[in-house]
Structure formats: structure tokens, C-alpha cells
CSV table of C-alpha atoms in Angstrom, one decimal:
chain,number,residue,atom,x,y,z
T,1,TYR,CA,24.0,-9.7,16.4
T,2,TYR,CA,22.0,-10.7,19.5
T,3,ILE,CA,18.4,-10.1,20.7
T,4,THR,CA,17.4,-10.7,24.2
T,5,ASN,CA,14.7,-13.4,25.2
T,6,ASN,CA,16.9,-16.2,23.5
T,7,LEU,CA,16.4,-14.9,20.1
T,8,ARG,CA,19.3,-14.7,17.6
T,9,MET,CA,19.5,-12.8,14.4
T,10,ASN,CA,22.3,-13.1,11.7
T,11,PHE,CA,23.1,-10.6,9.2
T,12,SER,CA,24.8,-11.1,5.9
T,13,LYS,CA,27.6,-9.1,4.4
T,14,ARG,CA,26.9,-6.0,2.7
T,15,PHE,CA,25.9,-6.0,-1.0
T,16,LYS,CA,26.1,-3.0,-3.4
T,17,ASN,CA,22.7,-1.7,-4.1
T,18,SER,CA,21.0,1.2,-5.9
T,19,VAL,CA,17.4,0.4,-5.4
T,20,THR,CA,15.4,-1.2,-2.7
T,21,PRO,CA,15.7,-4.9,-2.9
T,22,VAL,CA,12.4,-6.8,-3.7
T,23,PHE,CA,11.3,-10.2,-2.7
T,24,SER,CA,9.8,-12.6,-5.0
T,25,GLU,CA,6.1,-13.5,-4.3
T,26,CYS,CA,7.2,-17.1,-3.5
T,27,GLY,CA,9.6,-15.7,-0.9
T,28,LYS,CA,12.5,-17.9,-2.1
T,29,MET,CA,14.4,-15.2,-4.2
T,30,VAL,CA,15.4,-11.5,-3.8
T,31,ALA,CA,16.3,-9.1,-6.5
T,32,ASN,CA,18.3,-5.8,-6.3
T,33,ALA,CA,20.0,-3.5,-8.7
T,34,ASN,CA,23.5,-2.1,-8.7
T,35,GLY,CA,23.7,0.6,-11.3
T,36,SER,CA,22.9,-1.0,-14.6
T,37,LYS,CA,23.0,-4.6,-13.3
T,38,VAL,CA,20.0,-6.7,-12.0
T,39,LEU,CA,21.0,-9.5,-9.5
T,40,VAL,CA,18.7,-12.4,-8.2
T,41,ARG,CA,19.9,-14.3,-5.0
T,42,ASP,CA,18.7,-17.2,-3.1
T,43,VAL,CA,17.0,-16.1,0.1
T,44,ASN,CA,18.5,-18.9,2.2
T,45,THR,CA,22.1,-19.2,0.9
T,46,LEU,CA,22.3,-15.8,-0.8
T,47,GLN,CA,23.8,-17.5,-3.9
T,48,LEU,CA,23.8,-15.7,-7.1
T,49,LEU,CA,21.1,-17.3,-9.3
T,50,GLN,CA,20.8,-14.8,-12.2
T,51,MET,CA,22.6,-11.4,-13.3
T,52,TRP,CA,21.5,-9.3,-16.3
T,53,VAL,CA,22.9,-6.1,-17.6
T,54,CYS,CA,20.4,-3.5,-18.7
T,55,TYR,CA,20.7,-0.4,-21.1
T,56,ASP,CA,20.9,2.2,-18.4
T,57,THR,CA,20.9,2.7,-14.6
T,58,VAL,CA,18.0,0.6,-13.1
T,59,ARG,CA,15.6,2.5,-10.9
T,60,ASP,CA,13.0,-0.1,-10.2
T,61,VAL,CA,12.5,-3.9,-10.3
T,62,VAL,CA,9.1,-5.6,-10.1
T,63,TRP,CA,8.3,-9.4,-9.6
T,64,SER,CA,5.4,-11.1,-11.4
T,65,PRO,CA,2.9,-12.7,-9.0
T,66,ASP,CA,4.2,-16.2,-10.2
T,67,SER,CA,7.8,-15.3,-9.4
T,68,ASN,CA,8.9,-16.4,-13.1
T,69,TYR,CA,9.3,-13.0,-14.5
T,70,LEU,CA,11.1,-9.8,-13.5
T,71,ALA,CA,10.8,-6.4,-14.9
T,72,SER,CA,13.4,-3.7,-14.7
T,73,VAL,CA,12.8,-0.1,-15.4
T,74,SER,CA,15.7,2.1,-16.7
T,75,GLY,CA,14.8,5.4,-18.4
T,76,ASN,CA,12.0,4.9,-20.8
T,77,LYS,CA,12.8,1.3,-21.3
T,78,ILE,CA,11.4,-1.9,-19.5
T,79,GLN,CA,13.3,-5.1,-19.8
T,80,LEU,CA,11.7,-8.3,-19.1
T,81,TRP,CA,13.6,-11.4,-17.7
T,82,SER,CA,12.7,-15.0,-17.2
T,83,MET,CA,13.8,-17.1,-14.3
T,84,SER,CA,12.7,-20.4,-15.9
T,85,ASP,CA,14.5,-19.6,-19.2
T,86,SER,CA,17.8,-17.6,-18.9
T,87,ALA,CA,18.0,-17.1,-22.7
T,88,TRP,CA,14.5,-15.5,-22.9
T,89,ARG,CA,14.3,-11.6,-22.6
T,90,SER,CA,12.2,-8.9,-23.9
T,91,CYS,CA,12.3,-5.0,-24.1
T,92,ILE,CA,9.5,-2.5,-24.0
T,93,SER,CA,10.6,0.9,-25.3
T,94,GLU,CA,8.1,3.7,-24.2
T,95,SER,CA,8.9,6.6,-26.7
T,96,ASP,CA,6.0,8.7,-25.7
T,97,GLY,CA,7.3,10.2,-22.4
T,98,GLY,CA,8.9,8.5,-19.4
T,99,VAL,CA,7.7,5.5,-17.4
T,100,ASP,CA,6.1,6.4,-14.0
T,101,SER,CA,5.4,2.8,-12.6
T,102,VAL,CA,4.9,-0.7,-13.7
T,103,THR,CA,2.4,-3.2,-12.4
T,104,TRP,CA,1.9,-7.0,-13.3
T,105,SER,CA,-1.5,-8.4,-13.9
T,106,PRO,CA,-2.5,-11.3,-11.5
T,107,ASP,CA,-2.1,-13.8,-14.3
T,108,SER,CA,1.6,-12.7,-14.7
T,109,ARG,CA,1.1,-12.5,-18.5
T,110,HIS,CA,0.4,-8.8,-18.8
T,111,LEU,CA,2.3,-5.8,-17.9
T,112,LEU,CA,0.6,-2.3,-17.1
T,113,VAL,CA,2.8,0.6,-17.7
T,114,LEU,CA,1.7,4.2,-16.3
T,115,HIS,CA,3.3,6.9,-18.3
T,116,GLN,CA,4.6,10.1,-16.6
T,117,PHE,CA,2.0,13.0,-16.2
T,118,SER,CA,-0.7,10.2,-16.4
T,119,VAL,CA,-1.0,10.6,-20.2
T,120,PHE,CA,-2.1,7.0,-20.6
T,121,ILE,CA,-1.7,3.4,-19.4
T,122,THR,CA,-0.3,0.8,-21.8
T,123,ILE,CA,-1.1,-3.0,-21.4
T,124,TRP,CA,1.4,-5.2,-22.8
T,125,ALA,CA,0.9,-8.9,-23.4
T,126,VAL,CA,4.2,-10.5,-22.4
T,127,GLU,CA,3.9,-13.6,-24.6
T,128,PHE,CA,2.4,-12.1,-27.7
T,129,ALA,CA,3.9,-8.6,-27.5
T,130,THR,CA,0.6,-6.9,-28.2
T,131,GLN,CA,-0.5,-3.7,-26.6
T,132,MET,CA,-3.7,-1.6,-25.8
T,133,PHE,CA,-4.2,1.9,-24.3
T,134,ILE,CA,-6.2,3.5,-21.6
T,135,LYS,CA,-6.5,7.2,-22.0
T,136,ASN,CA,-6.4,9.8,-19.1
T,137,PRO,CA,-5.9,7.7,-16.1
T,138,LYS,CA,-5.8,9.6,-12.9
T,139,GLY,CA,-2.3,8.9,-11.4
T,140,SER,CA,-2.0,5.5,-9.8
T,141,LEU,CA,-5.8,4.9,-9.1
T,142,HIS,CA,-5.9,1.6,-11.0
T,143,ARG,CA,-6.4,-1.7,-9.2
T,144,PHE,CA,-7.2,-5.2,-9.9
T,145,SER,CA,-9.9,-7.0,-8.0
T,146,GLY,CA,-9.1,-9.6,-5.4
T,147,ASP,CA,-10.0,-12.5,-7.7
T,148,GLY,CA,-8.0,-10.9,-10.6
T,149,LYS,CA,-11.1,-10.9,-13.0
T,150,TYR,CA,-11.4,-7.2,-13.2
T,151,LEU,CA,-9.3,-4.1,-13.5
T,152,ALA,CA,-10.8,-0.6,-12.3
T,153,VAL,CA,-9.3,2.7,-13.6
T,154,VAL,CA,-10.2,6.0,-12.4
T,155,GLU,CA,-10.0,8.5,-15.3
T,156,ARG,CA,-9.9,12.2,-15.5
T,157,THR,CA,-11.7,14.0,-18.5
T,158,GLU,CA,-12.8,17.5,-18.9
T,159,CYS,CA,-12.6,18.1,-15.0
T,160,ASN,CA,-14.9,15.1,-14.3
T,161,ASP,CA,-14.0,11.7,-12.8
T,162,TYR,CA,-15.0,8.6,-14.5
T,163,VAL,CA,-14.5,4.8,-13.6
T,164,ALA,CA,-13.5,2.2,-16.4
T,165,VAL,CA,-14.0,-1.4,-15.4
T,166,LEU,CA,-12.2,-4.0,-17.8
T,167,ASN,CA,-12.5,-7.7,-17.9
T,168,THR,CA,-8.9,-9.0,-17.6
T,169,ARG,CA,-9.6,-12.2,-19.6
T,170,THR,CA,-10.6,-10.3,-22.9
T,171,TRP,CA,-9.4,-6.8,-21.8
T,172,LYS,CA,-12.7,-5.5,-23.1
T,173,LEU,CA,-14.7,-2.7,-21.3
T,174,THR,CA,-17.2,-3.9,-19.1
T,175,SER,CA,-18.6,-0.6,-17.8
T,176,HIS,CA,-17.8,3.0,-17.8
T,177,PHE,CA,-19.6,5.6,-15.6
T,178,LYS,CA,-19.3,9.1,-14.4
T,179,LEU,CA,-18.7,9.8,-10.7
T,180,PRO,CA,-20.2,12.8,-8.7
T,181,THR,CA,-16.8,13.4,-7.1
T,182,ILE,CA,-15.0,16.8,-7.3
T,183,ASP,CA,-11.6,15.2,-7.3
T,184,ALA,CA,-11.7,11.4,-6.5
T,185,ALA,CA,-8.7,10.5,-4.2
T,186,GLY,CA,-9.0,6.8,-4.0
T,187,PHE,CA,-11.0,3.6,-4.2
T,188,GLU,CA,-11.0,0.0,-2.8
T,189,TRP,CA,-12.5,-3.1,-4.1
T,190,SER,CA,-14.9,-4.9,-1.8
T,191,PRO,CA,-14.0,-8.4,-0.5
T,192,SER,CA,-16.8,-9.8,-2.9
T,193,ASN,CA,-15.2,-8.1,-5.8
T,194,LEU,CA,-18.5,-6.9,-6.9
T,195,GLU,CA,-18.5,-3.4,-5.5
T,196,LEU,CA,-16.2,-0.3,-5.4
T,197,CYS,CA,-15.7,2.0,-2.6
T,198,ILE,CA,-14.8,5.6,-3.7
T,199,TRP,CA,-13.9,8.7,-1.7
T,200,ASP,CA,-13.5,12.3,-2.6
T,201,HIS,CA,-10.3,14.5,-2.0
T,202,MET,CA,-9.2,15.8,1.4
T,203,PHE,CA,-11.8,18.6,1.7
T,204,GLU,CA,-14.8,16.5,1.1
T,205,HIS,CA,-16.3,14.0,3.5
T,206,THR,CA,-18.4,11.7,1.1
T,207,LEU,CA,-18.0,8.1,0.6
T,208,TYR,CA,-19.5,6.3,-2.5
T,209,ILE,CA,-20.2,2.6,-3.1
T,210,TYR,CA,-20.8,1.5,-6.8
T,211,ALA,CA,-21.7,-1.8,-8.4
T,212,LEU,CA,-19.7,-2.7,-11.3
T,213,ASP,CA,-22.3,-1.7,-13.8
T,214,GLY,CA,-22.3,1.9,-12.5
T,215,THR,CA,-25.2,1.9,-10.0
T,216,CYS,CA,-24.7,3.8,-7.0
T,217,LEU,CA,-25.6,1.6,-4.1
T,218,PHE,CA,-24.6,3.7,-1.0
T,219,THR,CA,-23.6,7.1,-0.2
T,220,HIS,CA,-22.3,8.2,3.2
T,221,GLU,CA,-21.2,11.6,4.4
T,222,VAL,CA,-19.4,12.2,7.7
T,223,LYS,CA,-21.7,14.4,9.7
T,224,LYS,CA,-19.3,15.2,12.4
T,225,PRO,CA,-17.6,18.5,11.8
T,226,ILE,CA,-14.1,18.0,10.9
T,227,SER,CA,-11.6,20.3,9.1
T,228,MET,CA,-10.4,17.7,6.6
T,229,GLY,CA,-11.8,14.8,4.8
T,230,LEU,CA,-11.2,11.1,4.3
T,231,GLN,CA,-7.6,9.9,4.1
T,232,CYS,CA,-7.9,6.0,3.8
T,233,VAL,CA,-10.8,3.6,3.6
T,234,ALA,CA,-10.7,-0.3,4.4
T,235,TRP,CA,-13.2,-3.2,4.1
T,236,SER,CA,-13.6,-5.7,6.7
T,237,PRO,CA,-12.9,-9.2,5.6
T,238,CYS,CA,-16.5,-10.2,5.6
T,239,GLY,CA,-17.6,-7.0,3.9
T,240,GLN,CA,-20.0,-6.0,6.3
T,241,TYR,CA,-18.1,-3.0,7.7
T,242,ILE,CA,-16.1,-0.2,6.3
T,243,ALA,CA,-13.5,1.7,8.2
T,244,LEU,CA,-13.0,5.2,7.4
T,245,GLY,CA,-9.9,7.1,8.6
T,246,THR,CA,-9.8,11.1,8.4
T,247,HIS,CA,-6.9,13.4,8.2
T,248,THR,CA,-7.8,14.6,11.6
T,249,HIS,CA,-7.1,11.1,13.3
T,250,TYR,CA,-10.6,10.1,13.5
T,251,LEU,CA,-11.6,6.5,12.8
T,252,TYR,CA,-15.3,5.6,11.9
T,253,LEU,CA,-16.9,2.3,11.4
T,254,ILE,CA,-19.8,2.0,8.9
T,255,ASN,CA,-22.2,-0.9,8.9
T,256,ARG,CA,-22.7,-1.7,5.2
T,257,THR,CA,-26.1,-3.5,6.0
T,258,ASN,CA,-27.9,-0.7,7.7
T,259,ARG,CA,-25.8,2.1,6.4
T,260,LYS,CA,-25.2,3.6,9.9
T,261,VAL,CA,-22.3,4.4,12.0
T,262,ALA,CA,-21.3,1.6,14.1
T,263,GLY,CA,-18.7,3.4,16.1
T,264,GLU,CA,-16.1,6.1,16.1
T,265,MET,CA,-12.8,6.8,18.0
T,266,LEU,CA,-10.0,9.3,18.1
T,267,ILE,CA,-6.7,7.7,17.2
T,268,PRO,CA,-3.9,9.2,19.5
T,269,GLU,CA,-0.6,10.3,17.9
T,270,SER,CA,1.3,7.8,20.2
T,271,VAL,CA,0.2,4.5,21.7
T,272,CYS,CA,1.2,3.0,25.1
T,273,GLY,CA,0.0,0.0,26.5
T,274,LYS,CA,0.8,-3.4,28.2
T,275,THR,CA,0.7,-5.2,24.9
T,276,VAL,CA,3.1,-2.7,23.3
T,277,GLN,CA,6.8,-3.8,23.4
T,278,TYR,CA,9.5,-1.2,23.3
T,279,TYR,CA,13.0,-2.0,22.3
T,280,ARG,CA,16.2,0.1,22.7
T,281,GLU,CA,19.1,-0.4,20.4
T,282,GLU,CA,22.7,-0.1,21.6
T,283,HIS,CA,25.8,-0.5,19.2
T,284,ASN,CA,29.1,-1.7,20.7
T,285,ALA,CA,31.9,-0.1,18.7
T,286,MET,CA,34.5,-2.6,20.0
T,287,SER,CA,32.8,-5.9,19.1
T,288,GLY,CA,30.5,-4.5,16.3
T,289,ASN,CA,27.6,-6.2,17.8
T,290,THR,CA,24.2,-4.6,18.1
T,291,ILE,CA,22.2,-5.4,21.3
T,292,VAL,CA,18.5,-5.0,21.3
T,293,GLU,CA,17.0,-4.9,24.9
T,294,ARG,CA,13.3,-5.1,25.4
T,295,LEU,CA,12.0,-2.4,27.8
T,296,GLN,CA,9.1,-2.5,30.0
T,297,SER,CA,5.8,-1.0,28.7
T,298,GLN,CA,5.1,2.5,29.9
T,299,PRO,CA,2.2,2.4,32.5
T,300,GLU,CA,0.9,5.9,31.5
T,301,HIS,CA,-2.3,5.0,29.8
T,302,LYS,CA,-6.0,4.8,30.2
T,303,PHE,CA,-8.4,2.5,28.6
T,304,GLN,CA,-12.0,3.5,27.7
T,305,VAL,CA,-14.3,1.2,26.1
T,306,VAL,CA,-17.3,2.2,24.0
T,307,THR,CA,-19.9,-0.3,23.1
T,308,ASP,CA,-22.5,-0.2,20.3
T,309,ASP,CA,-25.4,-2.3,21.7
T,310,GLN,CA,-27.1,-2.7,18.4
T,311,ILE,CA,-24.4,-4.7,16.7
T,312,ASP,CA,-22.6,-5.7,20.0
T,313,MET,CA,-19.1,-4.3,18.9
T,314,LYS,CA,-16.4,-2.9,21.1
T,315,PHE,CA,-14.0,-0.2,20.4
T,316,VAL,CA,-10.9,0.4,22.6
T,317,GLU,CA,-9.7,4.0,22.8
T,318,ILE,CA,-6.3,4.6,24.2
T,319,VAL,CA,-5.7,8.1,25.7
T,320,VAL,CA,-2.0,8.7,26.4
T,321,LYS,CA,-0.5,11.0,29.0
T,322,LYS,CA,2.0,13.5,27.8
T,323,LYS,CA,5.4,12.7,29.2
T,324,THR,CA,7.1,15.5,31.2
T,325,SER,CA,10.6,16.1,30.3
T,326,THR,CA,13.5,16.3,32.9
T,327,LYS,CA,13.8,20.0,32.4
T,328,THR,CA,10.1,20.6,33.3
T,329,LYS,CA,10.4,18.3,36.4
T,330,ARG,CA,13.5,20.4,37.6
T,331,LYS,CA,11.6,23.6,37.1
T,332,ARG,CA,8.6,22.2,39.1
T,333,GLU,CA,11.0,21.1,41.9
T,334,LYS,CA,12.6,24.6,42.2
T,335,LYS,CA,9.2,26.4,42.2
T,336,SER,CA,8.1,24.1,45.0
T,337,GLU,CA,11.2,24.7,46.9
């Protein structure tokens, strides 16, 4: 298999697989499942390092952050395996409903199990086989802070949204407060791990920023009339700016310091530019090789720069011209004739 510009890519032979292969956090191992078997291979040599047989067909495998443990989900059972000790193994049986998802804690010593229909979350201590419960979690809206010291869980009780913040060292409740949201859709931790950015469902345009003790620090509502609300939110690495993406392809940048809109732009459905590389793939049936050829960038684009003088930031908006098909070109040529 060859790629132009003096690049070469080699592919291994095909391996039977029933779930998406998952790389370990260290990047040295890859795990996949074939039916009821879990296989771990070395990334460089593809040598088989470990193979375990589970009780039922495996539908998901999850690595621990330290790449020492591997969790496999099959039915309502979760089996744990150790890479450092091949004889060690453990099994978690969730009799109350099936398992929806599995998440490792940052210390790789606790496992969060979300039950189907979001009935509750079970937190298992891997080494001591102890457990605790979090009732009424709202789907997958639970996330660890960047430093791993806290776990925030959005709960839904009696048609109201609540946030529970737990200390991951003691797993005790740090704070529990009610949200003014109609139906909270998501949240993000701040880079300082001291604030939570929460947004409402797709028909609301309000953003809330809370401290860990439940104090509302900042509320922002997108004033520009849009048909649908916020879709995604991201903090800047410095924590000064918050990017808001809407369902109508608008992007807003909020200054966290002065609580004002620093800039906005409309994101096109397709992007063209001189810095965008296009590749075309062609398969040779005779040799079995795949040739990837780099194409020239399409010159059909305009650049418009919008500057916010107060904070001296620039936003580049790319407006793409619609490409005319060959059929429409022929019709225009006939009409001109």
C-alpha cells in the first residue's frame, strides 16, 4: 500500500473482530473481541499477549487509564482482567437490569457502571470489591474533572435537574444543587476544575456556569434569533473563552472575564481552502494495492476576517461557492447556443 509524497503505509493481515478495537492509554497494546474471546496484542509486533474467554458474547472492551486493567462487557456481566497478573480476574454481575456503559476512574481503581434506562450508577472498588450507588443519573451526563479529584453527575428527579459533585478520594458528596434548566443536555468542566459549564436542551439558548458549591457565577443567553439552541460547548485551554456551537451552524465565542460575546461566525457545511488537502483513493484489483493521490485544493473560496478590537482576536469565516455539476453546465451551454 503506497501513499504519494514518499510516504508508505503497511497494513497487517485481517483479524476476526466483533467489536471496535481499542488501544491502551499507553499506546503499546490493542484489545479486540471475537465472539466470547478477548485478545490483547502488541501494537508493534502484533504478537498475542493475552487471550481470555468470557461468559457470553463480548459487546464492549474498556482499558483503564494506567493500561493495567481491561474490562469486558457481555450481557449483564463485567469481567475484569489484569495485564500484570494473568491469574488475577474478577467478575461483576449486575442483576438489576442490563449494563449500558462502563467508565474507569482516573486512578484506575474504581469502575463506574451505568445501568440501562439510567436507573442508577454503581461505583465498584476493583481491589476491595465494595460498591456504592448514585440514583437517577441522567444518561451519560457524568464526567470526571481534569485532575481526577471530582466526579460531577447530572441527576433527574421529579422533572427537575440536579448536579451531584463527589470527591473521588472518599467518594463522599461534596455538594448537591438544583439547576434552573428545563432539560439539561450537557456540561463541561473548566480547565481550572473549579467550575461547571451547563447548557439546556436544543430548544433553549441559555448557558450556566456554576461553582462546585452550587453558586451560579454566570448566565448567558444567545440573543441572536436562532431556531434551535446549543449543541456543544468547549472551554479554551486558558479558561478565558467559551465556544458555543448551535444546531444552526453558528459559533459564538464568549469572554469569561467581561461576560460579553467576543465574536461569532457561521460555519459552512463544507470547507475549501489552500490549507485543506484532498485525497482520492483508487484500488488496483490486479495488484491489490491502494493508491492514495493528493489532489490540488479547490480555489473556489473567499476569506472574510472579522476583528474584535476590544480583545484583539480574529475570526476567519470561509464562504464556499456551490459547485456546479456537469449536467447544469451542459444545460447552460445549450441555452447560450
